[in-house]
Tab-separated table of C-alpha atoms and ligand atoms in Angstrom:
chain	number	residue	atom	x	y	z
V	1	MET	CA	25.260	-30.864	-6.680
V	2	MET	CA	21.773	-31.979	-6.032
V	3	LYS	CA	19.943	-33.370	-3.164
V	4	PHE	CA	18.035	-36.736	-4.008
V	5	THR	CA	16.050	-39.339	-2.278
V	6	LYS	CA	16.261	-43.004	-3.610
V	7	MET	CA	12.932	-44.824	-2.784
V	8	HIS	CA	11.386	-48.169	-3.820
V	9	GLY	CA	7.905	-49.417	-4.120
V	10	LEU	CA	8.406	-53.412	-3.988
V	11	GLY	CA	11.809	-53.182	-5.403
V	12	ASN	CA	10.893	-50.803	-8.245
V	13	SER	CA	13.240	-48.035	-7.347
V	14	TYR	CA	13.460	-44.465	-8.630
V	15	ILE	CA	15.677	-41.391	-7.740
V	16	TYR	CA	13.296	-38.617	-6.349
V	17	ILE	CA	14.287	-34.895	-6.829
V	18	ASN	CA	12.203	-32.496	-4.814
V	19	LEU	CA	11.557	-29.377	-6.996
V	20	PHE	CA	10.322	-27.522	-3.974
V	21	GLU	CA	14.213	-27.418	-3.175
V	22	GLU	CA	15.996	-28.066	-6.513
V	23	SER	CA	15.651	-26.414	-9.918
V	24	LEU	CA	16.434	-28.319	-13.101
V	25	LYS	CA	16.680	-27.228	-16.687
V	26	GLU	CA	13.742	-29.056	-18.863
V	27	GLU	CA	16.302	-29.693	-21.493
V	28	ASP	CA	18.384	-31.752	-19.056
V	29	LEU	CA	15.686	-33.803	-17.657
V	30	SER	CA	16.067	-36.932	-20.084
V	31	GLU	CA	19.853	-37.070	-19.791
V	32	LEU	CA	19.679	-36.678	-15.902
V	33	ALA	CA	17.327	-39.582	-15.620
V	34	ILE	CA	19.705	-41.628	-17.870
V	35	GLU	CA	22.777	-40.475	-15.781
V	36	LEU	CA	21.207	-41.190	-12.255
V	37	SER	CA	19.711	-44.497	-13.314
V	38	ASP	CA	23.065	-45.869	-14.149
V	39	LYS	CA	24.134	-48.250	-11.428
V	40	ASN	CA	27.872	-47.744	-12.269
V	41	THR	CA	28.532	-44.300	-12.828
V	42	GLY	CA	25.231	-42.720	-11.350
V	43	ILE	CA	23.004	-43.898	-8.386
V	44	GLY	CA	21.352	-47.031	-9.935
V	45	SER	CA	17.541	-46.964	-10.357
V	46	ASP	CA	14.676	-47.717	-12.806
V	47	GLY	CA	14.485	-44.000	-13.547
V	48	MET	CA	13.872	-40.501	-12.107
V	49	ILE	CA	10.762	-39.009	-10.606
V	50	LEU	CA	10.180	-35.285	-9.971
V	51	ILE	CA	8.026	-34.196	-7.167
V	52	GLY	CA	6.835	-30.371	-7.636
V	53	PRO	CA	4.128	-27.713	-7.314
V	54	SER	CA	0.942	-28.187	-9.385
V	55	ASN	CA	-1.437	-25.371	-10.536
V	56	ASN	CA	-4.525	-27.634	-10.093
V	57	GLN	CA	-3.547	-30.468	-7.654
V	58	ASP	CA	-1.833	-30.704	-4.377
V	59	ILE	CA	1.447	-31.693	-5.869
V	60	GLN	CA	2.742	-32.839	-9.180
V	61	MET	CA	4.764	-36.233	-10.142
V	62	ARG	CA	6.749	-36.569	-13.231
V	63	VAL	CA	8.218	-39.789	-14.138
V	64	PHE	CA	11.458	-40.528	-16.378
V	65	ASN	CA	12.444	-44.191	-17.319
V	66	ALA	CA	16.028	-45.426	-17.161
V	67	ASP	CA	16.253	-44.740	-20.891
V	68	GLY	CA	15.351	-40.962	-20.479
V	69	SER	CA	12.008	-41.381	-21.822
V	70	GLU	CA	9.065	-39.584	-19.897
V	71	ALA	CA	6.092	-41.540	-18.845
V	72	LYS	CA	2.741	-40.486	-18.139
V	73	ASN	CA	2.169	-42.446	-14.822
V	74	CYS	CA	3.725	-44.675	-12.310
V	75	GLY	CA	2.013	-46.496	-9.627
V	76	ASN	CA	5.024	-47.478	-7.482
V	77	GLY	CA	6.127	-44.076	-7.931
V	78	LEU	CA	2.837	-42.447	-6.785
V	79	ARG	CA	2.893	-44.487	-3.382
V	80	CYS	CA	6.590	-43.145	-2.892
V	81	VAL	CA	5.650	-39.644	-3.868
V	82	ALA	CA	2.742	-39.677	-1.429
V	83	LYS	CA	4.926	-41.025	1.478
V	84	LEU	CA	7.594	-38.363	0.730
V	85	ALA	CA	5.108	-35.707	0.345
V	86	PHE	CA	3.490	-36.376	3.502
V	87	GLU	CA	6.752	-36.786	5.676
V	88	LYS	CA	8.405	-33.774	4.275
V	89	ASN	CA	5.230	-31.744	4.758
V	90	LEU	CA	4.611	-30.867	1.160
V	91	VAL	CA	1.097	-31.552	1.874
V	92	ILE	CA	-0.567	-31.400	5.222
V	93	LYS	CA	-3.354	-33.829	4.694
V	94	LYS	CA	-3.542	-37.472	4.703
V	95	GLU	CA	-5.514	-37.464	1.489
V	96	PHE	CA	-4.326	-35.296	-1.403
V	97	THR	CA	-4.329	-35.283	-5.211
V	98	VAL	CA	-1.361	-35.570	-7.574
V	99	GLU	CA	-1.281	-34.239	-10.883
V	100	THR	CA	0.315	-36.780	-13.527
V	101	LEU	CA	0.818	-36.494	-17.290
V	102	GLY	CA	-1.884	-39.295	-17.555
V	103	GLY	CA	-4.536	-37.329	-15.352
V	104	PRO	CA	-4.914	-36.409	-11.607
V	105	VAL	CA	-5.050	-39.246	-8.989
V	106	LYS	CA	-6.051	-39.409	-5.375
V	107	ALA	CA	-3.698	-40.655	-2.776
V	108	SER	CA	-4.271	-41.375	0.916
V	109	VAL	CA	-1.635	-42.629	3.503
V	110	GLU	CA	-1.957	-44.973	6.483
V	111	LEU	CA	0.540	-43.944	9.311
V	112	SER	CA	2.472	-45.944	11.835
V	113	GLU	CA	1.473	-46.257	15.476
V	114	ASP	CA	3.424	-43.122	16.379
V	115	GLY	CA	1.832	-41.239	13.394
V	116	GLN	CA	5.405	-40.234	12.325
V	117	GLN	CA	5.882	-42.647	9.196
V	118	VAL	CA	3.733	-43.485	6.232
V	119	LYS	CA	3.342	-47.449	6.340
V	120	LEU	CA	0.777	-47.969	3.493
V	121	ILE	CA	-0.544	-45.869	0.618
V	122	SER	CA	-3.945	-46.311	-1.273
V	123	VAL	CA	-4.119	-44.707	-4.844
V	124	ASP	CA	-7.410	-44.066	-6.639
V	125	MET	CA	-5.581	-44.644	-10.047
V	126	GLY	CA	-8.864	-43.744	-12.040
V	127	PRO	CA	-10.420	-45.788	-14.597
V	128	PRO	CA	-8.650	-48.122	-16.933
V	129	ARG	CA	-8.731	-46.604	-20.584
V	130	LEU	CA	-9.837	-49.465	-22.801
V	131	LEU	CA	-10.168	-48.096	-26.303
V	132	LYS	CA	-7.374	-48.547	-29.062
V	133	LYS	CA	-7.153	-44.745	-29.302
V	134	ASP	CA	-6.447	-44.303	-25.556
V	135	VAL	CA	-4.058	-47.063	-25.181
V	136	PRO	CA	-2.627	-45.769	-27.891
V	137	MET	CA	-2.387	-48.664	-30.276
V	138	GLU	CA	-3.116	-49.381	-33.986
V	139	GLY	CA	-6.427	-50.592	-35.028
V	140	LYS	CA	-10.178	-49.246	-34.918
V	141	PRO	CA	-9.720	-46.467	-32.649
V	142	ASP	CA	-12.949	-46.930	-30.638
V	143	SER	CA	-12.651	-50.698	-30.381
V	144	LYS	CA	-11.185	-52.580	-27.402
V	145	THR	CA	-8.378	-55.052	-27.488
V	146	ILE	CA	-9.357	-58.076	-25.494
V	147	GLU	CA	-7.468	-61.398	-26.152
V	148	GLU	CA	-6.304	-60.294	-29.706
V	149	ALA	CA	-3.936	-62.733	-31.394
V	150	VAL	CA	-0.539	-61.336	-32.099
V	151	GLU	CA	2.386	-63.382	-33.509
V	152	VAL	CA	5.932	-62.860	-32.229
V	153	SER	CA	8.816	-65.116	-33.514
V	154	GLY	CA	6.379	-67.647	-34.900
V	155	THR	CA	4.448	-68.089	-31.758
V	156	THR	CA	0.737	-66.618	-31.253
V	157	TYR	CA	0.007	-64.732	-28.026
V	158	TYR	CA	-3.309	-63.404	-26.895
V	159	MET	CA	-2.985	-59.824	-25.840
V	160	THR	CA	-5.517	-57.640	-23.742
V	161	ALA	CA	-4.403	-53.993	-24.022
V	162	LEU	CA	-5.432	-50.864	-22.220
V	163	SER	CA	-3.970	-47.593	-20.639
V	164	MET	CA	-3.798	-46.615	-16.766
V	165	GLY	CA	-2.498	-43.252	-18.248
V	166	ASN	CA	0.355	-45.444	-19.822
V	167	PRO	CA	0.231	-48.147	-22.196
V	168	HIS	CA	-0.015	-51.804	-21.145
V	169	ALA	CA	-0.271	-55.155	-23.099
V	170	VAL	CA	-1.432	-57.978	-20.838
V	171	PHE	CA	-0.777	-61.761	-21.575
V	172	PHE	CA	-2.073	-64.536	-19.483
V	173	VAL	CA	0.199	-67.709	-19.232
V	174	ASP	CA	-0.333	-71.005	-17.686
V	175	GLU	CA	3.045	-70.814	-15.895
V	176	ILE	CA	4.596	-67.593	-14.635
V	177	GLU	CA	7.992	-69.058	-14.253
V	178	THR	CA	8.409	-69.761	-17.874
V	179	ALA	CA	6.659	-66.471	-19.179
V	180	PRO	CA	8.914	-65.283	-22.132
V	181	VAL	CA	9.378	-61.832	-20.267
V	182	GLU	CA	12.833	-61.131	-21.903
V	183	ARG	CA	12.217	-62.791	-25.318
V	184	VAL	CA	8.971	-61.323	-26.098
V	185	GLY	CA	8.924	-58.143	-23.852
V	186	PRO	CA	11.568	-56.163	-25.824
V	187	ILE	CA	9.895	-57.093	-29.089
V	188	LEU	CA	6.459	-56.082	-28.181
V	189	GLU	CA	7.628	-52.866	-26.171
V	190	LYS	CA	8.645	-51.297	-29.282
V	191	HIS	CA	6.316	-53.080	-31.788
V	192	ASN	CA	4.931	-50.617	-34.242
V	193	MET	CA	1.242	-51.290	-33.323
V	194	PHE	CA	2.216	-49.239	-30.234
V	195	PRO	CA	3.177	-45.578	-31.490
V	196	GLU	CA	4.242	-44.787	-28.051
V	197	SER	CA	5.734	-48.122	-27.178
V	198	ALA	CA	3.996	-50.052	-24.342
V	199	ASN	CA	4.663	-52.027	-20.819
V	200	ILE	CA	4.320	-55.705	-21.394
V	201	GLU	CA	2.951	-57.852	-18.605
V	202	PHE	CA	2.773	-61.587	-18.032
V	203	VAL	CA	0.091	-62.986	-15.545
V	204	GLU	CA	-0.552	-66.460	-14.139
V	205	MET	CA	-3.901	-66.495	-12.434
V	206	ALA	CA	-3.857	-68.290	-9.043
V	207	ALA	CA	-6.371	-69.426	-6.375
V	208	GLU	CA	-9.353	-67.100	-5.868
V	209	GLY	CA	-8.184	-63.350	-5.770
V	210	ASN	CA	-4.446	-64.042	-6.549
V	211	MET	CA	-2.397	-63.656	-9.437
V	212	HIS	CA	1.351	-63.983	-10.224
V	213	PHE	CA	2.811	-61.169	-12.369
V	214	ARG	CA	6.167	-60.386	-14.178
V	215	VAL	CA	6.676	-57.159	-16.399
V	216	TRP	CA	8.929	-55.873	-19.109
V	217	GLU	CA	8.732	-52.064	-18.578
V	218	ARG	CA	8.814	-49.446	-21.394
V	219	GLY	CA	11.987	-47.626	-21.101
V	220	SER	CA	13.318	-49.819	-18.216
V	221	GLY	CA	13.236	-53.647	-19.011
V	222	VAL	CA	12.476	-56.192	-16.286
V	223	THR	CA	11.664	-54.370	-13.081
V	224	GLN	CA	10.848	-56.003	-9.653
V	225	ALA	CA	7.418	-54.456	-9.918
V	226	CYS	CA	4.971	-52.224	-11.838
V	227	GLY	CA	2.065	-50.571	-10.032
V	228	THR	CA	0.267	-49.442	-13.232
V	229	GLY	CA	0.838	-52.875	-14.704
V	230	ALA	CA	-0.587	-54.485	-11.823
V	231	CYS	CA	-3.818	-52.391	-12.383
V	232	ALA	CA	-3.785	-53.148	-15.913
V	233	ALA	CA	-3.381	-56.943	-15.116
V	234	VAL	CA	-6.305	-56.955	-12.884
V	235	ALA	CA	-8.561	-54.833	-15.306
V	236	ALA	CA	-7.628	-57.399	-18.008
V	237	ALA	CA	-8.333	-60.457	-15.749
V	238	ILE	CA	-11.888	-59.033	-15.180
V	239	LEU	CA	-12.477	-57.937	-18.885
V	240	THR	CA	-11.468	-61.655	-19.868
V	241	GLY	CA	-13.758	-63.148	-17.140
V	242	ARG	CA	-10.802	-64.380	-14.954
V	243	ALA	CA	-11.634	-62.068	-12.193
V	244	GLN	CA	-14.512	-59.850	-10.704
V	245	LYS	CA	-15.051	-56.219	-9.905
V	246	ASP	CA	-15.271	-55.046	-6.296
V	247	ILE	CA	-13.227	-57.801	-5.018
V	248	ASP	CA	-9.643	-57.257	-3.817
V	249	VAL	CA	-7.160	-59.032	-5.898
V	250	THR	CA	-3.587	-59.603	-4.576
V	251	VAL	CA	-0.908	-59.318	-7.223
V	252	HIS	CA	2.210	-61.204	-6.399
V	253	LEU	CA	5.109	-59.311	-8.117
V	254	LEU	CA	8.808	-60.189	-7.916
V	255	GLY	CA	9.216	-57.428	-5.120
V	256	GLY	CA	6.165	-58.329	-3.148
V	257	ASP	CA	2.399	-58.030	-3.279
V	258	LEU	CA	0.033	-55.185	-4.351
V	259	ARG	CA	-3.707	-55.159	-3.541
V	260	ILE	CA	-5.771	-53.874	-6.379
V	261	ARG	CA	-9.591	-53.526	-6.726
V	262	TRP	CA	-11.532	-52.345	-9.708
V	263	GLU	CA	-14.523	-50.779	-8.015
V	264	GLU	CA	-18.098	-50.979	-9.662
V	265	ASP	CA	-17.866	-47.112	-10.128
V	266	GLY	CA	-15.117	-47.738	-12.750
V	267	ASN	CA	-11.898	-46.659	-10.733
V	268	ILE	CA	-9.091	-48.910	-9.803
V	269	TRP	CA	-7.484	-48.625	-6.399
V	270	MET	CA	-3.939	-49.613	-5.408
V	271	THR	CA	-2.672	-50.310	-2.094
V	272	GLY	CA	0.830	-51.145	-0.998
V	273	PRO	CA	4.034	-50.029	0.634
V	274	ALA	CA	6.826	-47.503	-0.071
V	275	GLU	CA	10.233	-47.130	1.395
V	276	ILE	CA	13.032	-44.654	1.594
V	277	ILE	CA	16.292	-46.320	0.892
V	278	CYS	CA	18.637	-43.302	1.188
V	279	GLU	CA	18.975	-39.559	1.052
V	280	GLY	CA	22.004	-37.642	-0.236
V	281	VAL	CA	23.854	-35.200	-2.517
V	282	TYR	CA	24.549	-36.256	-6.139
V	283	ILE	CA	27.527	-34.695	-7.940
V	284	ARG	CA	26.576	-34.281	-11.660
V	285	LYS	CA	28.991	-35.796	-13.998
V	286	GLU	CA	30.077	-32.530	-15.533
V	287	GLN	CA	31.218	-31.328	-12.209
V	288	ARG	CA	33.372	-34.284	-11.555
V	289	LYS	CA	36.134	-33.375	-14.150
I	1	API	N1	7.770	-47.718	-17.512
I	1	API	C1	6.487	-47.019	-17.320
I	1	API	C2	6.557	-46.044	-16.138
I	1	API	C3	6.788	-46.538	-14.899
I	1	API	C4	5.661	-47.458	-14.562
I	1	API	C5	5.881	-48.387	-13.382
I	1	API	N2	7.209	-48.245	-12.688
I	1	API	C6	4.804	-48.290	-12.321
I	1	API	O1	4.999	-48.587	-11.152
I	1	API	O2	3.749	-48.149	-12.686
I	1	API	C7	6.118	-46.365	-18.815
I	1	API	O3	6.901	-46.043	-19.453
I	1	API	O4	4.750	-46.172	-18.894
């Protein structure tokens, strides 16, 4: 039996396990993520996120996709971790740091009128990493990938790729409704130009300071939202001259809106909501027989 909390950030849901209360075996983690994410025999989610102690930050977050692969960062997950950590008194400040495999980030929480609930969370996601060697992807290690042609099933697409601690390939389209998310997403996710696979995003620029966004996530497929992907999309828009730094961009995702801003100092800020769906006790498959 294992206590869990199911949370979502704009419909991108994960099963959160509090390692201050539960202990898990390292060798079980990948299988457990697959088991929990299964909507028929598990709880149903886009993956599993562990919140635990850190030696060098206030808390640690580890992210596992629905296919059991471990990711180095998760924007929607960070907002949920920040909310849970504050409301469960795992941290005592409204601003604190989170250790991720993709590097440390800073989170700050905005509270409800009665001060009891976290309503909005802002995360300093750090700078986008623009060099091919950092995405990582094939090609000249110290060069950037900005509007590079890539052919998929006979059609040429123009890709801007970067890392937010995890790999992203961003494509600008004229009409988000017809973006080839499910046709092109899975092909590019596992394309051999990405040694660690990649998250694939499609963006339609809208009126000043707005964009529409869809995503095929590495290890989880189509999700309602991707926080690191939204940051990557804004960075790509700025790198390709479609948006400017130091101005809030509203990213319209299937599950709702995120406010993203690439500051002149180089860091990207993400602000948005996080919700607790339910808390409970999960019975592991091997305990059900
Ligand atoms: N699928 C991602 C991890 C989850 C990222 C996403 N859910 C977010 O909110 O940033 C990866 O393998 O890098």
